[in-house]
XYZ file of C-alpha atoms in Angstrom:
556
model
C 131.986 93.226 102.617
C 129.643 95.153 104.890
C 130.916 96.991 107.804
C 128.531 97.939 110.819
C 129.713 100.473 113.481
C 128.067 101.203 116.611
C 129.097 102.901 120.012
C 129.430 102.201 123.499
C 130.689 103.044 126.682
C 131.858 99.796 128.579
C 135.200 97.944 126.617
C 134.678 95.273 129.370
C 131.076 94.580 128.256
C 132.212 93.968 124.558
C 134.758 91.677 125.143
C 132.695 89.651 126.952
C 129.983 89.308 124.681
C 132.636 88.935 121.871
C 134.133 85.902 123.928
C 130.873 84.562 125.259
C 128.250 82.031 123.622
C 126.355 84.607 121.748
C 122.623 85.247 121.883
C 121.855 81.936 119.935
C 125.423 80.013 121.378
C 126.878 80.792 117.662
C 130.058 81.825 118.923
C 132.352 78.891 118.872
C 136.156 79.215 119.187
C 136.475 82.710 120.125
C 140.038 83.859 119.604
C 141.781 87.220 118.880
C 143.385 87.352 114.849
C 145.406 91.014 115.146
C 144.863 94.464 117.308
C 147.987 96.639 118.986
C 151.109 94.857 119.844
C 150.294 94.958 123.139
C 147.422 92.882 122.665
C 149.180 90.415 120.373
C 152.524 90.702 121.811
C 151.395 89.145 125.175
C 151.175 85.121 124.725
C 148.303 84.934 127.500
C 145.788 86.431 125.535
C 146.713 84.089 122.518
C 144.265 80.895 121.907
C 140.528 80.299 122.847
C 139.219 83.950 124.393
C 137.325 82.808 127.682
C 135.579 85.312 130.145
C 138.916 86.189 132.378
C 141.463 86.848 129.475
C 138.504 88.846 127.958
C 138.302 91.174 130.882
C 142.717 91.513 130.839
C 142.090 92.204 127.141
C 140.097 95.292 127.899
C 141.279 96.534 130.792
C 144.830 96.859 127.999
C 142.713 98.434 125.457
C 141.213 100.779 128.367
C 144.394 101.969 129.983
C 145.477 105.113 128.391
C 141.766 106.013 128.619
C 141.432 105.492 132.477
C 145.340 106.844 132.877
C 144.178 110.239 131.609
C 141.143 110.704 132.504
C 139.576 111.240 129.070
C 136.139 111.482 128.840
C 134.610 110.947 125.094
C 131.241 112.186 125.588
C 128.207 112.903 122.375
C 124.863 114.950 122.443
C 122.314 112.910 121.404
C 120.117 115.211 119.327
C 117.347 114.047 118.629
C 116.967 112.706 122.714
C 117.874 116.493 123.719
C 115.247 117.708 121.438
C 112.687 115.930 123.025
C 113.522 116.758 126.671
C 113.334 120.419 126.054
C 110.105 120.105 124.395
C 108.401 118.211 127.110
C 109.364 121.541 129.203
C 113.077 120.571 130.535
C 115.515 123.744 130.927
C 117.606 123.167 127.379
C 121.094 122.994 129.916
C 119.745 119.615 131.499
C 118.232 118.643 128.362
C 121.801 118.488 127.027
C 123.201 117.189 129.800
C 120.385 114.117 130.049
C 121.113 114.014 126.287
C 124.829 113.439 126.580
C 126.037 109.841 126.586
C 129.740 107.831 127.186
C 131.224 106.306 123.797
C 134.574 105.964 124.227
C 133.910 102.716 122.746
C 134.286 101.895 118.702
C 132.530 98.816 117.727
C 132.782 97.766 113.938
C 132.122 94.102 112.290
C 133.200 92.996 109.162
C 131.430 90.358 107.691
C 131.491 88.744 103.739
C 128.440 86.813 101.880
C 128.032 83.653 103.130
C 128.511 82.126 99.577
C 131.877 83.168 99.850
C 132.919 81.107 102.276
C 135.777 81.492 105.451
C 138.602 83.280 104.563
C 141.806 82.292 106.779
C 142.653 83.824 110.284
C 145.906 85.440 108.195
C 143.803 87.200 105.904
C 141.614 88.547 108.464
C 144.256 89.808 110.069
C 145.556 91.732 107.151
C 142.072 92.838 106.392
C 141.811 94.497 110.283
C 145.191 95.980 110.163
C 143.851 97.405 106.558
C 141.191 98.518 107.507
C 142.024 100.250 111.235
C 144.776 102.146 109.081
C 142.271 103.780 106.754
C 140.173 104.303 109.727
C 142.828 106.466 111.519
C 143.361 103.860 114.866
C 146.800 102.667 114.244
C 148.698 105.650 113.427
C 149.377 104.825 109.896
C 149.042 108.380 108.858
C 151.761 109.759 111.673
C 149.720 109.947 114.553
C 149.552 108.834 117.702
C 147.681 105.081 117.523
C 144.711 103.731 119.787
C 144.445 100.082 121.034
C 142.297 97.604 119.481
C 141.555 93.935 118.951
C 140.209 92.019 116.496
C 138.643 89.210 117.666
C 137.210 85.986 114.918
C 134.168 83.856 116.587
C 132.650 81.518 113.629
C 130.046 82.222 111.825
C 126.924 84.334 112.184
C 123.537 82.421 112.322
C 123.159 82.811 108.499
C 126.294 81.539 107.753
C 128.528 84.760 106.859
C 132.027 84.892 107.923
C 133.199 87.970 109.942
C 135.240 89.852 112.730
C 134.280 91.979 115.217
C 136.872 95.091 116.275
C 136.642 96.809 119.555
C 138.775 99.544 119.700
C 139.214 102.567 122.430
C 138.465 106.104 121.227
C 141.606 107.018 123.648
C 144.778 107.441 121.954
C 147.858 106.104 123.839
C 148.944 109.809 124.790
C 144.910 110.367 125.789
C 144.005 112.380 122.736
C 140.513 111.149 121.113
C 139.874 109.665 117.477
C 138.181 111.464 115.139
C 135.601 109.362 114.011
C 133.472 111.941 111.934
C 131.678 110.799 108.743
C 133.512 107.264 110.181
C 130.220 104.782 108.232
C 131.390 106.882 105.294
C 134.816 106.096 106.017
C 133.981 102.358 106.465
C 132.187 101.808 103.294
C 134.946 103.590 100.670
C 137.347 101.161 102.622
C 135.391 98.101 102.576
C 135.513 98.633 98.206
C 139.299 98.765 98.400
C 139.405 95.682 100.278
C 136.813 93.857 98.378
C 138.673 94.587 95.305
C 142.030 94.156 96.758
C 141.222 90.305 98.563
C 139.053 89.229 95.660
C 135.614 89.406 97.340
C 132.556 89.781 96.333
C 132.386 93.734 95.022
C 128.905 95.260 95.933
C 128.314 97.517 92.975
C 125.502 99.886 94.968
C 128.081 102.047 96.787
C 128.994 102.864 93.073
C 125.675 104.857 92.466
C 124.154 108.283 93.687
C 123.499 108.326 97.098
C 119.698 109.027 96.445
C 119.887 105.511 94.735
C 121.900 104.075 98.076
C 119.270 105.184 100.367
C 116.145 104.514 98.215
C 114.609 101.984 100.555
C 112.563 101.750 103.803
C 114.111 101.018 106.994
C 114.243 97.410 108.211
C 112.872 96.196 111.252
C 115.588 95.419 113.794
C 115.907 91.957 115.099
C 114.264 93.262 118.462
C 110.875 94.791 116.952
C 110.803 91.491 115.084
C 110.751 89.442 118.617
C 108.767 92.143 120.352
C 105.699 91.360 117.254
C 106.473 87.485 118.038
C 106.027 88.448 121.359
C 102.521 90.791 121.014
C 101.165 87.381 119.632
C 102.786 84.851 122.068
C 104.251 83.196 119.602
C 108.608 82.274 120.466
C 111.089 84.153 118.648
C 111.317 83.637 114.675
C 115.013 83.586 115.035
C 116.872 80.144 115.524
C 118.394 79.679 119.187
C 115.863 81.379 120.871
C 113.554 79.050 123.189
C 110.951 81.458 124.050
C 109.643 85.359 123.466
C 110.994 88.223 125.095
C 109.453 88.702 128.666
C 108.679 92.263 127.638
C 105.555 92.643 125.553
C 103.732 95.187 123.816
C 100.654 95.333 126.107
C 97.678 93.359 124.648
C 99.156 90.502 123.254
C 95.894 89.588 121.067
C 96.126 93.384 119.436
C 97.534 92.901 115.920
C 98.400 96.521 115.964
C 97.395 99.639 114.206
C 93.811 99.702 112.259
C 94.240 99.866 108.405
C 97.813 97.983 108.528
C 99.233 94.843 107.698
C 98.193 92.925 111.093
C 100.921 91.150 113.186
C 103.571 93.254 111.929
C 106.536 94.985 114.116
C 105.190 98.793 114.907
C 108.205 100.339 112.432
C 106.576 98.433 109.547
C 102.768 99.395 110.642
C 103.643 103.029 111.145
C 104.542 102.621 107.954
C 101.992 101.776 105.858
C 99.064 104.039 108.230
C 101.414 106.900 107.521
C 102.374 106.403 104.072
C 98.695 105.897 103.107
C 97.602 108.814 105.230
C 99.944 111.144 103.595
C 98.605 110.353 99.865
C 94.557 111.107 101.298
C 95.251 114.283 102.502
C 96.003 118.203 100.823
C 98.342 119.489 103.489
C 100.232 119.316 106.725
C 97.454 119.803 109.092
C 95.090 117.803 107.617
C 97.827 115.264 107.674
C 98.311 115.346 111.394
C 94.494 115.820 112.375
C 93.955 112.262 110.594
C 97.049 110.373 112.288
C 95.463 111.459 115.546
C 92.369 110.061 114.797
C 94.132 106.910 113.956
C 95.407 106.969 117.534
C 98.904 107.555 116.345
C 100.820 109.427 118.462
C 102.684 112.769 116.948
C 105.328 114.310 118.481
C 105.599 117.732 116.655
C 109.576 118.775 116.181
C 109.324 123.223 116.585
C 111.876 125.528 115.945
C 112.477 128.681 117.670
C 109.344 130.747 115.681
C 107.131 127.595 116.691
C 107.672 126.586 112.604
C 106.966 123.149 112.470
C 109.931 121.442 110.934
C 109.589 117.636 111.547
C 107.469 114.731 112.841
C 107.797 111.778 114.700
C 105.424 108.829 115.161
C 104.525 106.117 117.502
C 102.023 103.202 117.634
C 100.530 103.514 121.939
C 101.222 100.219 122.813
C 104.724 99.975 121.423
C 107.142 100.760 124.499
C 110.292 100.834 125.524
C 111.924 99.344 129.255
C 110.358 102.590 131.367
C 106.875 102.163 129.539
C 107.548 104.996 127.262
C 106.495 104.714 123.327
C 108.568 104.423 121.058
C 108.801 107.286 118.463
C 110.228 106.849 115.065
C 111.039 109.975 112.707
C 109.208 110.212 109.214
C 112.476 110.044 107.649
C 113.678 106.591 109.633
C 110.435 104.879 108.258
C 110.681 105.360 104.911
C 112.156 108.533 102.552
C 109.619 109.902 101.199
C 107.703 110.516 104.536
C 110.461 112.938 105.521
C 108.726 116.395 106.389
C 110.307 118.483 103.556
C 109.047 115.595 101.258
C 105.835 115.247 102.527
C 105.418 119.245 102.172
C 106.593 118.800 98.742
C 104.141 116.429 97.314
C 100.904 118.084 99.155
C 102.288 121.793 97.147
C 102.259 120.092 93.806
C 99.359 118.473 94.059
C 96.654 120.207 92.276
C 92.980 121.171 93.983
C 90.384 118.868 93.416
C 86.574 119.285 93.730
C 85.021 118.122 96.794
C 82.512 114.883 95.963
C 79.333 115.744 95.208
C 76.792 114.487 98.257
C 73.720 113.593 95.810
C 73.827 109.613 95.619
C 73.305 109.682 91.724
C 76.286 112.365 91.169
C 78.422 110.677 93.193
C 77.890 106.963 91.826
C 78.892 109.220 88.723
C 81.531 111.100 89.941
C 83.386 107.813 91.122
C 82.851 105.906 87.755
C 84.425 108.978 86.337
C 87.462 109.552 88.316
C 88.102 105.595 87.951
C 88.026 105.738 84.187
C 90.174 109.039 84.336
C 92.853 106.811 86.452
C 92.390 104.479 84.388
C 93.407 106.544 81.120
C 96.398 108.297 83.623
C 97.590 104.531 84.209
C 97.463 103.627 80.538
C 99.306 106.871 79.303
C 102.162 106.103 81.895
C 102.594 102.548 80.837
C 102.667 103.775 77.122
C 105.629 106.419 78.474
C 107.341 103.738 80.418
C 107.437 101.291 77.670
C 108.641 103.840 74.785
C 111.043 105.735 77.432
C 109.847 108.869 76.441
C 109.007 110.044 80.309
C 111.472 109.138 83.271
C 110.048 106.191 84.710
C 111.202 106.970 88.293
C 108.600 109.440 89.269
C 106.457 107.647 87.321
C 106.843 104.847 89.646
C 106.132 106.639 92.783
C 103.469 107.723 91.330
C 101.825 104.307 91.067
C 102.526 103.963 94.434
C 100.323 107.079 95.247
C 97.793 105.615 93.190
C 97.912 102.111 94.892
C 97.856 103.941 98.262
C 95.151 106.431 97.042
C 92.769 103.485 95.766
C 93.875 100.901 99.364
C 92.576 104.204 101.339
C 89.289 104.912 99.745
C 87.969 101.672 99.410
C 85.128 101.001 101.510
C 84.778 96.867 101.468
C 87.049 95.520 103.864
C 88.158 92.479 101.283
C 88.861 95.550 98.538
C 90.614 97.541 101.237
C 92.679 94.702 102.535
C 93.977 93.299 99.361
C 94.644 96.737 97.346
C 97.019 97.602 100.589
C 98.619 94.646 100.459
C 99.434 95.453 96.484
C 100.777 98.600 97.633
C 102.614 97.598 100.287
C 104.623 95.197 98.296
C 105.335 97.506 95.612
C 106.375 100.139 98.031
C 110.129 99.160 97.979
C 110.271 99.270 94.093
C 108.963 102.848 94.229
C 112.014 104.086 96.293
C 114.579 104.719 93.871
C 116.742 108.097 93.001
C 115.221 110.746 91.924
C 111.423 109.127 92.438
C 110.040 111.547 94.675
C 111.538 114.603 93.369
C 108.336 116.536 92.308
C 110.549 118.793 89.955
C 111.756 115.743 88.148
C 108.204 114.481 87.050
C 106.772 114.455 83.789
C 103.552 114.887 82.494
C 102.836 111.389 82.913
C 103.896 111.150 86.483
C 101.757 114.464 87.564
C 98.979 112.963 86.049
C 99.025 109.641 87.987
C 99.506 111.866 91.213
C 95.991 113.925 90.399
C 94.617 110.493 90.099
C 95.947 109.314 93.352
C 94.245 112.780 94.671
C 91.280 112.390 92.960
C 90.842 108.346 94.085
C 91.884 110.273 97.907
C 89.531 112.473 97.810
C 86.356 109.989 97.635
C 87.072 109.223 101.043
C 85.292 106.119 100.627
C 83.606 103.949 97.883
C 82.638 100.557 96.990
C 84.106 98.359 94.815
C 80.353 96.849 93.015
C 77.368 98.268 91.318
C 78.528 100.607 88.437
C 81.916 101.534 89.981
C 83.012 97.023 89.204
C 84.063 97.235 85.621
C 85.682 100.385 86.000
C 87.938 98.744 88.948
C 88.658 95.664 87.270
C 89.777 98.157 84.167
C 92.200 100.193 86.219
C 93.512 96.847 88.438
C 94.303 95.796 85.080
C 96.074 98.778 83.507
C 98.020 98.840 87.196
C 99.071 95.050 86.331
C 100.403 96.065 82.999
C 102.198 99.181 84.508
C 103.782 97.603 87.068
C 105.252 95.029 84.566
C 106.374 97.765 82.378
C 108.435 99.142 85.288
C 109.788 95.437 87.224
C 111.380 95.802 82.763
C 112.907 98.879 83.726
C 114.237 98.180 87.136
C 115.882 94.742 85.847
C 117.069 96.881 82.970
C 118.266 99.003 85.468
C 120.489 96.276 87.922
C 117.653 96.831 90.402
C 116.260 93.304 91.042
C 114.802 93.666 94.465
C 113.107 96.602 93.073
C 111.858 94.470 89.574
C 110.899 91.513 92.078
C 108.587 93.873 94.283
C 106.913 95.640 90.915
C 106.691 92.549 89.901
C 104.850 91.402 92.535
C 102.883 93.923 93.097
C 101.669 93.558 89.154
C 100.442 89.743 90.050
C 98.841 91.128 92.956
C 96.784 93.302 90.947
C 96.009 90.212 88.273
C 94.981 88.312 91.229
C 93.309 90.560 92.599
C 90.667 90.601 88.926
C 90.843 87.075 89.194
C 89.309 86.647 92.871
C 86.435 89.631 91.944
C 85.806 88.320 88.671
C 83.720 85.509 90.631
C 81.215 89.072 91.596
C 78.830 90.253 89.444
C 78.258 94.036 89.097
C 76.205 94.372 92.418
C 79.043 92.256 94.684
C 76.614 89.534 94.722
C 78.605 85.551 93.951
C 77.944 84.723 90.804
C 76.817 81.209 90.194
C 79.591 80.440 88.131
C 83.396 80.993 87.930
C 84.768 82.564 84.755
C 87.998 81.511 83.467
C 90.461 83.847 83.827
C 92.341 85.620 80.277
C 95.882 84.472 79.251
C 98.302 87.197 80.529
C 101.341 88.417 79.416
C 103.092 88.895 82.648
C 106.158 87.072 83.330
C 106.495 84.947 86.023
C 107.973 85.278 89.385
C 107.303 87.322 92.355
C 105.166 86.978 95.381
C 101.641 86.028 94.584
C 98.376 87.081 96.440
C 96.189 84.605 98.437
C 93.624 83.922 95.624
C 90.775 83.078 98.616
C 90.828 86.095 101.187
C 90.444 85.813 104.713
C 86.396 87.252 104.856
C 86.322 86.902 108.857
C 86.881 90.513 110.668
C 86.285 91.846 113.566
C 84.895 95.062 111.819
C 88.151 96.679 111.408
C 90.571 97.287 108.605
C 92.768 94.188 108.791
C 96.022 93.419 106.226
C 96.596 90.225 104.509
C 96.409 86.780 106.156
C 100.202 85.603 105.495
């Protein structure tokens, strides 16, 4: 069971929605299954939920709110921030940070494999679950009102409730809803094993291993990158894009990332890959602003820079302003501290040498080194004589390392797209803790540094074998540690190594038909038998050659 909370500041705007069509008209026979007695007590508000009884329903739930006079208010942090560092006084900063949320909004929802569960046992389930929450007065206090109202299914077929509840107790004291997603999960694991659902076995482990991957695009970047390319919605039930549109609708976004894609997921990969070319913080910033990345610079009081936020131009919000998404909130290893971390244990590395022959040489070299670095971590994976977590973020330095210096678009473009779909497999616990990494792992990260710190190169001439060679040691890597994930219980993790690891054997295959100087040879040769097992996401073995001269992601 999953449980998603949110807050708000108009009950009458909830209810509505609750007993409305829904965005897609998925709502179908909108009733109320439990709340406070005087929401099921009354006999009017029993049966099909239209507009009218929705508006009587929370006007009951609002009443001891607008009796007293209670205001529930919150500081939004991260929006007061921001005022006082475009030069607002910090007491209106506050105040244009503080927002209304008398309003608690959670759904409850089960797999849709699981079927419907009866209006009864909903019922239970909300009158379980508001009790652990602290609503009902359970524990000897004073209760809050709340309904629970049932409206079909969602659009992928999972069975839930929705429960709107006031933040205003009945004698006008507030609920406590500190640490309340916290709250919400440790609940939803009693009820799960107390109904016979489905248990999910994550909220078990470490919370470093909970909150190993990237943040998801919400359902509204996904329709505003529909929208960029006038193309209609992706989701079902919508007959057309969103009016609003990122400006340029023929821009596929950001140079260097995956083309087409919503800004959180671009910002991304330009970001992530930025962060494993550089040595330090502002080298790190100079190069996102010469990406045409925005930065907005968090300060503390000593002008100590202590955090970053990002935003693609073009990506706005309602007043026109962009849209600015924190390191952290794209992915965690781009927090600040983190980022800091990895650029202090990297080791120096030589600047390239200018003279054409030394640095045809010098490339050759630092290939076959990465290549031996690869080999020794795949030896270390497969014996489990090195932790293969770091180890695995690692690779992903090295994938993002290689994507970044490589000079031919077709190289650049389908060693990012490797990396990008390995990306979620190298965020588990523990995997970017620089303290936790073994020799193996600190040698794949001078690798990464040393591939980095080529700036650019080209993937023929002298420097072709040694590429294929380290593709190829990647490939067996990366099926060395999809093993350990699945090993592990991690299978979306083992699914995007895996991936990744046919990306790399396709990626041989397609330059195989190159000879040493990138010319076509006249004939293609047949491809060696691998061991890989089979399964993940394969490569487009004929890339997309047509560009417009920039860095452009793979043609899905």
């Amino acid at each position: 069971m999953i449980a998603y909370i949110n807050n708000g500041s108009r009950m009458s705007g909830l209810m509505v929605y609750l007993a409305g069509p829904g965005d897609s008209n998925e709502h179908t026979n909108q009733h109320i299954v439990a709340g406070h007695s005087v929401i099921t007590g009354r006999d009017d508000f029993a049966g099909q939920l239209d507009r009218a009884t929705a508006l009587a329903v929370a006007h009951e739930i609002d009443l001891p709110r607008k009796l007293f006079g209670t205001k529930v208010e919150q500081v939004v942090k991260g929006k007061a921030q921001q005022e006082f560092a475009s030069g607002t006084a910090a007491s209106v900063a506050v105040l244009e940070a503080t927002e209304d949320v008398n309003v608690w909004h959670c759904s409850l929802s089960i797999a849709a494999h699981e079927g419907e569960l009866s209006d009864d046992t909903w019922s239970q389930i909300a009158h379980d679950f508001m009790d652990g929450m602290g609503f009902t007065g359970a524990d000897g206090g004073v209760p809050s009102r709340w309904a629970a109202v049932r409206h079909g299914l969602s659009e992928n077929g999972n069975d839930h409730i929705h429960i709107a509840a006031s933040r205003v107790r009945e004698d006008g004291t507030v609920v406590s809803t500190w640490r309340d997603r916290v709250k919400a999960s440790k609940l939803c694991a009693e009820i799960e094993r107390k109904y016979g659902l489905d248990v999910i076995e994550s909220r078990s482990k470490p919370r470093t291993e909970r909150n190993a991957n990237a943040s998801v695009p919400t359902r509204a970047e996904v329709e505003k990158s529909a929208a960029r390319r006038g193309q209609p919605s992706p989701f079902p039930g919508r007959n057309g894009a969103p009016s609003r549109r990122r400006s340029g609708s023929s821009d596929p976004g950001l140079s260097r990332s995956e083309p087409n894609q919503p800004a959180r997921v671009q910002l991304r990969q330009v970001v992530s890959e930025t962060a494993a070319a550089v040595s330090g913080p502002e080298e790190f910033l100079r190069e996102l602003d010469g990406q045409g990345v925005l930065v907005y610079r968090r300060l503390d009081e000593n002008g100590r820079m202590t955090g970053y936020a990002v935003a693609d131009p073009a990506d706005t919000n309602a007043k026109g302003n962009p849209i600015f998404f924190g390191g952290h909130t794209l992915a965690p290893e781009l927090s600040w501290p983190k980022l800091n971390k990895a650029w202090e244990s990297r080791s120096g590395v030589d600047l390239v040498p200018t003279a054409p022959r030394e640095r045809t040489d010098t490339i050759v070299t630092r290939l076959g080194a990465a290549t031996t670095a690869v080999k020794n971590a795949t030896e270390a994976v497969r014996t489990g004589t090195e932790d293969p977590a770091p180890i695995a973020a690692a690779a992903q330095s090295v994938l993002s390392g290689w994507a970044r210096a490589s000079e031919r678009q077709s190289d650049r473009r389908d060693v990012a797209a490797i990396s990008w779909r390995h990306a979620d497999a190298a965020r588990c616990g523990g995997a970017y803790e620089p303290s936790r990494a073994g020799t193996h792992a600190r040698a794949l990260r001078d690798a990464s540094w040393t591939l980095s710190a080529l700036r650019t190169f080209t993937a023929a001439g002298r420097a072709h074998a040694p590429t294929m060679e380290l593709a190829l040691a990647l490939a067996a890597l990366l099926v060395e540690l999809s093993a350990w994930h699945e090993r592990s219980h991690r299978p979306v993790h083992a699914q995007a190594s895996q991936a990744a690891a046919d990306g790399c054997r396709q990626y041989t295959d397609t330059y195989a038909s190159v000879d040493l100087y990138g010319r076509p040879k006249t004939t293609v040769p047949v491809s060696q038998p691998t061991t890989m097992r089979s399964g993940g996401v394969r490569a487009n073995p004929t890339p997309n050659r047509s560009h417009d001269g920039r860095g452009q992601g793979p043609t899905r």
